[in-house]
mmCIF file of C-alpha atoms in Angstrom:
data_model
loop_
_atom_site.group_PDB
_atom_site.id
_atom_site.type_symbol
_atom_site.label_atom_id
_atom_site.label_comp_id
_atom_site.label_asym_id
_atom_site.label_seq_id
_atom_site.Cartn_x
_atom_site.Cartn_y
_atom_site.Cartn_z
ATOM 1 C CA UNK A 2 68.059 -23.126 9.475
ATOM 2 C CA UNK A 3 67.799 -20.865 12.457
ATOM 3 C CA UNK A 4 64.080 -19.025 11.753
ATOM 4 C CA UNK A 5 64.926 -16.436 14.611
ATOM 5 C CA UNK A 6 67.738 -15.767 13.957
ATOM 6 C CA UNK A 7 67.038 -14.814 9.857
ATOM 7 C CA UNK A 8 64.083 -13.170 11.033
ATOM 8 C CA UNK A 9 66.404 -10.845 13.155
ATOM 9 C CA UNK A 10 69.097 -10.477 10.090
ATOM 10 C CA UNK A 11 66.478 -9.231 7.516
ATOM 11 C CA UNK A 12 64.840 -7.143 9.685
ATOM 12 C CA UNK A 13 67.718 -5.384 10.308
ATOM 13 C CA UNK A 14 68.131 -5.286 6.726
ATOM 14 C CA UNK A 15 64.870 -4.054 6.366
ATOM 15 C CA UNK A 16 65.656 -0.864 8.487
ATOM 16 C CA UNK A 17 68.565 -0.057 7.119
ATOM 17 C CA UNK A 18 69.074 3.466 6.376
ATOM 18 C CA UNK A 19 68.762 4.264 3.020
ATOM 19 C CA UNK A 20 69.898 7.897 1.200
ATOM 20 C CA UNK A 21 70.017 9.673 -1.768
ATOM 21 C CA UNK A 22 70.005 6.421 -4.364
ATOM 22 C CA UNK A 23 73.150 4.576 -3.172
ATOM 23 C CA UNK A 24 73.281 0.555 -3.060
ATOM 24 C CA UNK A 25 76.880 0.349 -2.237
ATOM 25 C CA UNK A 26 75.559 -1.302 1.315
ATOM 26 C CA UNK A 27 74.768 -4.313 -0.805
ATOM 27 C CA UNK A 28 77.573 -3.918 -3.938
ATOM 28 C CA UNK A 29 79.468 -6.977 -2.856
ATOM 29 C CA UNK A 30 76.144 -9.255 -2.433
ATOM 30 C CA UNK A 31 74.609 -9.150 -5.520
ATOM 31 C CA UNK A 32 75.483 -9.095 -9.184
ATOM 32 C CA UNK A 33 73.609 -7.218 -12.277
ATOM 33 C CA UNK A 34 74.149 -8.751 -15.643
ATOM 34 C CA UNK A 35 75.808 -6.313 -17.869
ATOM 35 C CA UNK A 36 73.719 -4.579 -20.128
ATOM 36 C CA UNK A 37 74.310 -4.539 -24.330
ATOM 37 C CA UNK A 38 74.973 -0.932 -24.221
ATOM 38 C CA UNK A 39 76.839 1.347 -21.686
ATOM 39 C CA UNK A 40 74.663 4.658 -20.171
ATOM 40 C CA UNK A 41 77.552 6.164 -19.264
ATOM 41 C CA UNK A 42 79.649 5.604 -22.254
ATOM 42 C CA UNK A 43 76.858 6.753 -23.849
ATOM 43 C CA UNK A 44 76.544 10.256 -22.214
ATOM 44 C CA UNK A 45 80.334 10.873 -21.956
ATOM 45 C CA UNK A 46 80.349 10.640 -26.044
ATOM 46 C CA UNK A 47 77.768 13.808 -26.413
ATOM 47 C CA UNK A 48 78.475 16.006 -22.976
ATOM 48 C CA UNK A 49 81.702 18.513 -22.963
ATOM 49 C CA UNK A 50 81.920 21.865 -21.612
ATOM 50 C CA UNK A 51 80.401 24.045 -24.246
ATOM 51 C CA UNK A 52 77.022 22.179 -23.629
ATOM 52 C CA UNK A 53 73.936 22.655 -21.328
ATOM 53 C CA UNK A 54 73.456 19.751 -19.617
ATOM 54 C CA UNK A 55 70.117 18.945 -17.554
ATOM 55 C CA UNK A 56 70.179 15.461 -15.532
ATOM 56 C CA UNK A 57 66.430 14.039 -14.815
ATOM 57 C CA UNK A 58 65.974 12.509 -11.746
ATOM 58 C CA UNK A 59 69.529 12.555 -10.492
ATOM 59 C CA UNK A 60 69.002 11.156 -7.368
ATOM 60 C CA UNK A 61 72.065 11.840 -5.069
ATOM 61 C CA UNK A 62 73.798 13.227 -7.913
ATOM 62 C CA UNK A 63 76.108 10.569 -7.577
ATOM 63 C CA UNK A 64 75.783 9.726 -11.625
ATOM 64 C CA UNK A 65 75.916 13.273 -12.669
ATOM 65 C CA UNK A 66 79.232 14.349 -10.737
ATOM 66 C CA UNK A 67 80.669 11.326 -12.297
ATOM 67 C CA UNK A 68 80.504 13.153 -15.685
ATOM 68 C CA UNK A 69 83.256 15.883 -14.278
ATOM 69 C CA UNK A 70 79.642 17.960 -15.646
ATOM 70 C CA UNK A 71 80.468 21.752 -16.587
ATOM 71 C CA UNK A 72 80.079 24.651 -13.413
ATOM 72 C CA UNK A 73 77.114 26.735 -14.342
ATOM 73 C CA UNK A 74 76.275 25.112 -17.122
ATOM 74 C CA UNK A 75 74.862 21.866 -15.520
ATOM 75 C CA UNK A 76 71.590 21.578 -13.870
ATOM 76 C CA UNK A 77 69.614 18.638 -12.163
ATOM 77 C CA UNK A 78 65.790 17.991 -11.373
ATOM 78 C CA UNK A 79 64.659 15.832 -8.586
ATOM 79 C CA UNK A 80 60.816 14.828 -7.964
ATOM 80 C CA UNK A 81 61.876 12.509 -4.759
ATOM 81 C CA UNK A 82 61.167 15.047 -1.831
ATOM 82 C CA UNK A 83 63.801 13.430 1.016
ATOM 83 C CA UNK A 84 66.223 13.779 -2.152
ATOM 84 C CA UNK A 85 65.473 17.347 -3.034
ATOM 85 C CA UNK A 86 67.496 19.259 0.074
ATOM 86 C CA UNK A 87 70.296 16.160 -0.082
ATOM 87 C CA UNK A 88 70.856 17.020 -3.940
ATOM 88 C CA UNK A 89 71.216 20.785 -3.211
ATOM 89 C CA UNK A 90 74.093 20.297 -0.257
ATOM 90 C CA UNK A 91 76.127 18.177 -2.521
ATOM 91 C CA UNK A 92 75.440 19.620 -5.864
ATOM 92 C CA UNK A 93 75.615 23.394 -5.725
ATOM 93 C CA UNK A 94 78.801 23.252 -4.017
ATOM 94 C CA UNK A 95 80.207 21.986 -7.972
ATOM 95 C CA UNK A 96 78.401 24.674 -9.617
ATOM 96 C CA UNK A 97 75.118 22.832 -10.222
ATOM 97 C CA UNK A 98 71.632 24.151 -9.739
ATOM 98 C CA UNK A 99 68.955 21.586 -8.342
ATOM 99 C CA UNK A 100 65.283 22.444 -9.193
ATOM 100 C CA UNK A 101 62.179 20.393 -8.099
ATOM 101 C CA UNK A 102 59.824 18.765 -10.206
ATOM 102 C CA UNK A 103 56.416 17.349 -8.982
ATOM 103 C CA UNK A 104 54.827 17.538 -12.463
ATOM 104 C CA UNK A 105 56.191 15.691 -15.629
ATOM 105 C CA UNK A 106 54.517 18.010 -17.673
ATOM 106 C CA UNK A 107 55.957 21.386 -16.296
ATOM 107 C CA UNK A 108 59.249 21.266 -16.267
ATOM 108 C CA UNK A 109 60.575 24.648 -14.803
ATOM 109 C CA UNK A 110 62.823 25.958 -17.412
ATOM 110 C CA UNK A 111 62.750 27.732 -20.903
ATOM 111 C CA UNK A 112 61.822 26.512 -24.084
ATOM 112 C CA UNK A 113 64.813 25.504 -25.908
ATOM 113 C CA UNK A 114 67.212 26.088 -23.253
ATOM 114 C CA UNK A 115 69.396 22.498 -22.988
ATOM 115 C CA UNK A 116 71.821 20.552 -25.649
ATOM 116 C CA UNK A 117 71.618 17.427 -23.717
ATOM 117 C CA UNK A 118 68.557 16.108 -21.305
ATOM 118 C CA UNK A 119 69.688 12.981 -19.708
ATOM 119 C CA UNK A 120 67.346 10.816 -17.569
ATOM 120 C CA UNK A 121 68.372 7.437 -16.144
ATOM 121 C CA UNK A 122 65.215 5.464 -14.805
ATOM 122 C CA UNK A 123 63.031 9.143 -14.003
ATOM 123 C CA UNK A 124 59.557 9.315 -15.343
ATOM 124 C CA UNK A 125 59.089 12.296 -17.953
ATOM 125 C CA UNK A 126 57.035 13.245 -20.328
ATOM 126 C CA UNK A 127 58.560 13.146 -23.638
ATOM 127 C CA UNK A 128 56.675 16.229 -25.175
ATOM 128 C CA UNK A 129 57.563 18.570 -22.031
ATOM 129 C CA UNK A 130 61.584 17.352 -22.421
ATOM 130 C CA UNK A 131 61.244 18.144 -26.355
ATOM 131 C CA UNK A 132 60.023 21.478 -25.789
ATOM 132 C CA UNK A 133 63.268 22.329 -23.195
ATOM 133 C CA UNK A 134 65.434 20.794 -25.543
ATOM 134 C CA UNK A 135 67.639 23.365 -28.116
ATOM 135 C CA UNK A 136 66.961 22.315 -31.651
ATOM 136 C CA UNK A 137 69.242 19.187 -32.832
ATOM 137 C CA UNK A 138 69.397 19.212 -28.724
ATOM 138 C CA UNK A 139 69.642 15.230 -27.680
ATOM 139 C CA UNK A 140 67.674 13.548 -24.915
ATOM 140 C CA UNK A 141 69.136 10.092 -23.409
ATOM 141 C CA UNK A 142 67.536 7.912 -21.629
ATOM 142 C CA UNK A 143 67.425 4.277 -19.793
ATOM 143 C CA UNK A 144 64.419 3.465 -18.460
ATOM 144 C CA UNK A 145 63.549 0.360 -16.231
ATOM 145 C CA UNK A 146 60.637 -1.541 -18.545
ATOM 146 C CA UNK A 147 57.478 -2.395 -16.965
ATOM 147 C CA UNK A 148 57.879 -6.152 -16.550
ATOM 148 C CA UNK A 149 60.768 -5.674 -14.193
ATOM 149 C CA UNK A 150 60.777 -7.920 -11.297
ATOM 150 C CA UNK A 151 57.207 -8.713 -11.905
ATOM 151 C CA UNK A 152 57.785 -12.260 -11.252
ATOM 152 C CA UNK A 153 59.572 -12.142 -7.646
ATOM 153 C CA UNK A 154 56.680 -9.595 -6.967
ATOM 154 C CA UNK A 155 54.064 -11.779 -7.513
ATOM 155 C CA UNK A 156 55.885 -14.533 -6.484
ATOM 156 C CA UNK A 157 56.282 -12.638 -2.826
ATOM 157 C CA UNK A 158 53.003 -10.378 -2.508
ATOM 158 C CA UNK A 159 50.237 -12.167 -4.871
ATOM 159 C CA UNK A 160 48.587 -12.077 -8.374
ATOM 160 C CA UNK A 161 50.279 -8.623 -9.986
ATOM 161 C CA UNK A 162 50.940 -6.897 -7.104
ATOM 162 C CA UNK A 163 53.279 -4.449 -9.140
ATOM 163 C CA UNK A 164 52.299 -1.132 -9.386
ATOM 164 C CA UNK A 165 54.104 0.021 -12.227
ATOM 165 C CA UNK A 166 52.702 0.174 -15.960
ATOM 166 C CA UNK A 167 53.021 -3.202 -17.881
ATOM 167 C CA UNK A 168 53.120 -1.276 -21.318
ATOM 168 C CA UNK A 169 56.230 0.755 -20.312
ATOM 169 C CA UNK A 170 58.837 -1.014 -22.855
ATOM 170 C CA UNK A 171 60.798 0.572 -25.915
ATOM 171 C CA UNK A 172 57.831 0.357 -28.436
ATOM 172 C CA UNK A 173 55.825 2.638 -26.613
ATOM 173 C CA UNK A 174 58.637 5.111 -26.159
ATOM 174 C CA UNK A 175 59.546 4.218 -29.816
ATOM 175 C CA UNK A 176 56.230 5.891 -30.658
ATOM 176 C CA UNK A 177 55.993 8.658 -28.477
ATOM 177 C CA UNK A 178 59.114 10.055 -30.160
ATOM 178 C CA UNK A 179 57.769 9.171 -33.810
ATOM 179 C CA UNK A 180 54.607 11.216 -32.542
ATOM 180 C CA UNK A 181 56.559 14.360 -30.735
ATOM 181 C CA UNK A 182 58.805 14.183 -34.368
ATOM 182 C CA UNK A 183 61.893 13.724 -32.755
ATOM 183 C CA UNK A 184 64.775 11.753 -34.712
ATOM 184 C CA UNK A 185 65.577 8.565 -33.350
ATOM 185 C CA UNK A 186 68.746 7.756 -33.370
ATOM 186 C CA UNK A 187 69.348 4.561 -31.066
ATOM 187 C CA UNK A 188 67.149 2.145 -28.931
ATOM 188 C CA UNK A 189 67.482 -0.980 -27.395
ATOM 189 C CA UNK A 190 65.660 -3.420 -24.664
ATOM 190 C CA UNK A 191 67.026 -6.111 -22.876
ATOM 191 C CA UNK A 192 65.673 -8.337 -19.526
ATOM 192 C CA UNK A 193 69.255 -8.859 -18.148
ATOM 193 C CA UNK A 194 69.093 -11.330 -14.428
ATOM 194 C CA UNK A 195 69.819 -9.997 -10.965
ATOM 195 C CA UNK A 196 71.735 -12.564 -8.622
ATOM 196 C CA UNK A 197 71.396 -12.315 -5.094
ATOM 197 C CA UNK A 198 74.066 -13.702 -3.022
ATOM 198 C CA UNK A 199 72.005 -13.194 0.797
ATOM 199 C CA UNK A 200 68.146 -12.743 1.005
ATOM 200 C CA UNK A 201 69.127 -9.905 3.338
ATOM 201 C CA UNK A 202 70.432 -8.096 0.567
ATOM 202 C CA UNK A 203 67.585 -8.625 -1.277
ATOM 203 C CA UNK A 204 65.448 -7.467 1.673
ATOM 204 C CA UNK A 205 67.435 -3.998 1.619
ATOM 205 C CA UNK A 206 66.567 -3.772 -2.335
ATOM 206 C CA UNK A 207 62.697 -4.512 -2.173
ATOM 207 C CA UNK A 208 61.970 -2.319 1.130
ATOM 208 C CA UNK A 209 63.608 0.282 -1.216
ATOM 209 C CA UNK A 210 61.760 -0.528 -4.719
ATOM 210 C CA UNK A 211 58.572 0.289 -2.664
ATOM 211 C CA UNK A 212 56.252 0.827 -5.773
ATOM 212 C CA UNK A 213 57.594 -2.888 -7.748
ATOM 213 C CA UNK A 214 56.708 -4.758 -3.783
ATOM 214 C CA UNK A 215 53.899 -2.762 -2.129
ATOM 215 C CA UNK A 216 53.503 -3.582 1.180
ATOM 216 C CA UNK A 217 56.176 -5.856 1.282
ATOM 217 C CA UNK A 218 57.601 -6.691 4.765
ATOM 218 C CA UNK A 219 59.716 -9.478 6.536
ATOM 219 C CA UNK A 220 56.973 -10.174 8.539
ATOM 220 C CA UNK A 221 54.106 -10.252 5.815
ATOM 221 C CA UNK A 222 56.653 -12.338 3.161
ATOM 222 C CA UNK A 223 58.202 -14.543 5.933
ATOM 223 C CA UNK A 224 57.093 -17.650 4.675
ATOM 224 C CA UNK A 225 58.246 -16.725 1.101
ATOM 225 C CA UNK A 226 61.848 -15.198 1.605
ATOM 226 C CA UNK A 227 62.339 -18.600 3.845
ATOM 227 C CA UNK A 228 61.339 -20.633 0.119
ATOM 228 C CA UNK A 229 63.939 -18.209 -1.608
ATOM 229 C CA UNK A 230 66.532 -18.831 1.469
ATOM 230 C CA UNK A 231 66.306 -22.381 0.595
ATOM 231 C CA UNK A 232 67.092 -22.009 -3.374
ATOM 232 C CA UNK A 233 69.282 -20.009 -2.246
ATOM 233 C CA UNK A 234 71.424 -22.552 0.150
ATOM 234 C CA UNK A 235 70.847 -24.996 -2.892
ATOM 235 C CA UNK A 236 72.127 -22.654 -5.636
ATOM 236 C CA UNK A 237 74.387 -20.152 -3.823
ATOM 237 C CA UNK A 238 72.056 -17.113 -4.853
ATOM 238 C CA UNK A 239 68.661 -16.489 -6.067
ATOM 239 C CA UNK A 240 68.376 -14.713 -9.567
ATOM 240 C CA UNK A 241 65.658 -11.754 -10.316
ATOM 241 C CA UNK A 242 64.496 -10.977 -14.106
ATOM 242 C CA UNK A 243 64.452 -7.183 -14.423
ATOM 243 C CA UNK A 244 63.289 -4.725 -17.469
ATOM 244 C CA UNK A 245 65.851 -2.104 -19.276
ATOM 245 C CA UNK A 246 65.442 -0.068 -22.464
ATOM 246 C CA UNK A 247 66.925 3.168 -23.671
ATOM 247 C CA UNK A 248 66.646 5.890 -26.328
ATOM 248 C CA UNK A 249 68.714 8.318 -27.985
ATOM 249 C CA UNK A 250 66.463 10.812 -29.677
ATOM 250 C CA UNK A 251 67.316 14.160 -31.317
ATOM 251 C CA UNK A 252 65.108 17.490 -31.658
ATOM 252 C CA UNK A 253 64.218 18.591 -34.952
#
């Protein structure tokens, strides 16, 4: 096992350019266990082109423009500031007006204004999405738990480095909807396993998940991502436990 020479390969890894939300630099060197249910199937069964449709979150807009999503009827909030100017040169070309959101609670739209709010791992507030929502309007989300990768993070970085809220699972959001009296009409949680087939790739992933490994650096976790280069060598990957749970709620 050449030290330098890893050292050298993560690090590179480590400053690899990252935009919009887009793994594909590491697609073919690691695996993510399929989930029980399917986001996108999910989505495609309640969007057409009659409906207002408001994506949470959307990131690069890669997701959204998957959807073939209606010209001026579609519209897409992003919180992530490097994001915000990215979403607008390769959204509003399609017809798609990007808004900025720094507050959960102020949404900046109408009351009842959408049919469909979706929002794939975005924080919201579910009060603030129920009062944008049309009534019998439908909100769908999948969220990323709060026990996701909790073990490699303390594993790499300490006792409970994590930043992220513990008590974020589906019985919380379970409530929240039972007290905003929205109609629940499917949930589910599941901890599917991550497999890693390089620790470089890995690197690349945890630089990125900044607020699941704070502070996390080759240098600082040197010692550790050697350990996990050695299961890996042994096994042929290393495997991550993550956090998933979504929602289907209506508006009454």
């Amino acid at each position: 096992m050449n030290l330098e020479k890893l050292k050298e390969t993560w690090r590179y890894e480590e400053q690899y350019s990252f935009k919009g939300w887009d793994f594909s630099h590491i697609n073919n060197r690691m695996e993510e266990e399929t989930l029980p249910w399917d986001y996108k199937k999910i989505v495609e069964s309640y969007v057409n082109e009659e409906k207002i449709l408001l994506d949470m979150g959307t990131g690069g807009g890669e997701f959204l423009l998957s959807l073939n999503p209606t010209e001026g009827k579609t519209y897409a909030t992003e919180s992530y500031f490097p994001n915000i100017e990215l979403c607008k040169e390769i959204l509003t070309p399609h017809g798609i007006e990007v808004r900025p959101v720094y507050d959960d609670g102020n949404l900046p739209f109408e009351d009842d204004y959408f049919d469909i709010v979706i929002n794939r791992h975005e924080s919201f507030c579910l009060s603030e999405v129920n009062r944008i929502l049309k009534p019998d309007g439908i909100f769908i989300t999948q969220q990323v738990g709060g026990m996701n990768n909790r073990e490699i993070s303390k594993f790499l970085l300490g006792e409970y480095p994590n930043t992220t809220d513990i008590e974020l699972n589906l019985d919380k959001i379970l409530m929240e909807a039972k007290n905003t009296g929205m109609k629940i009409i499917d949930a589910g949680e599941y901890f599917p396993k991550t497999y890693f087939h390089d620790i470089g790739a890995f690197v690349f992933y945890a630089r990125i998940i900044e607020w699941e490994f704070p502070g996390f650096s080759v240098e600082r976790c040197f010692d550790k991502l050697i350990e996990l280069q050695a299961k890996l060598e042994k096994r042929g990957y290393i495997e991550i436990l993550e956090h998933r749970y979504f929602l289907i709620a209506e508006k009454q």
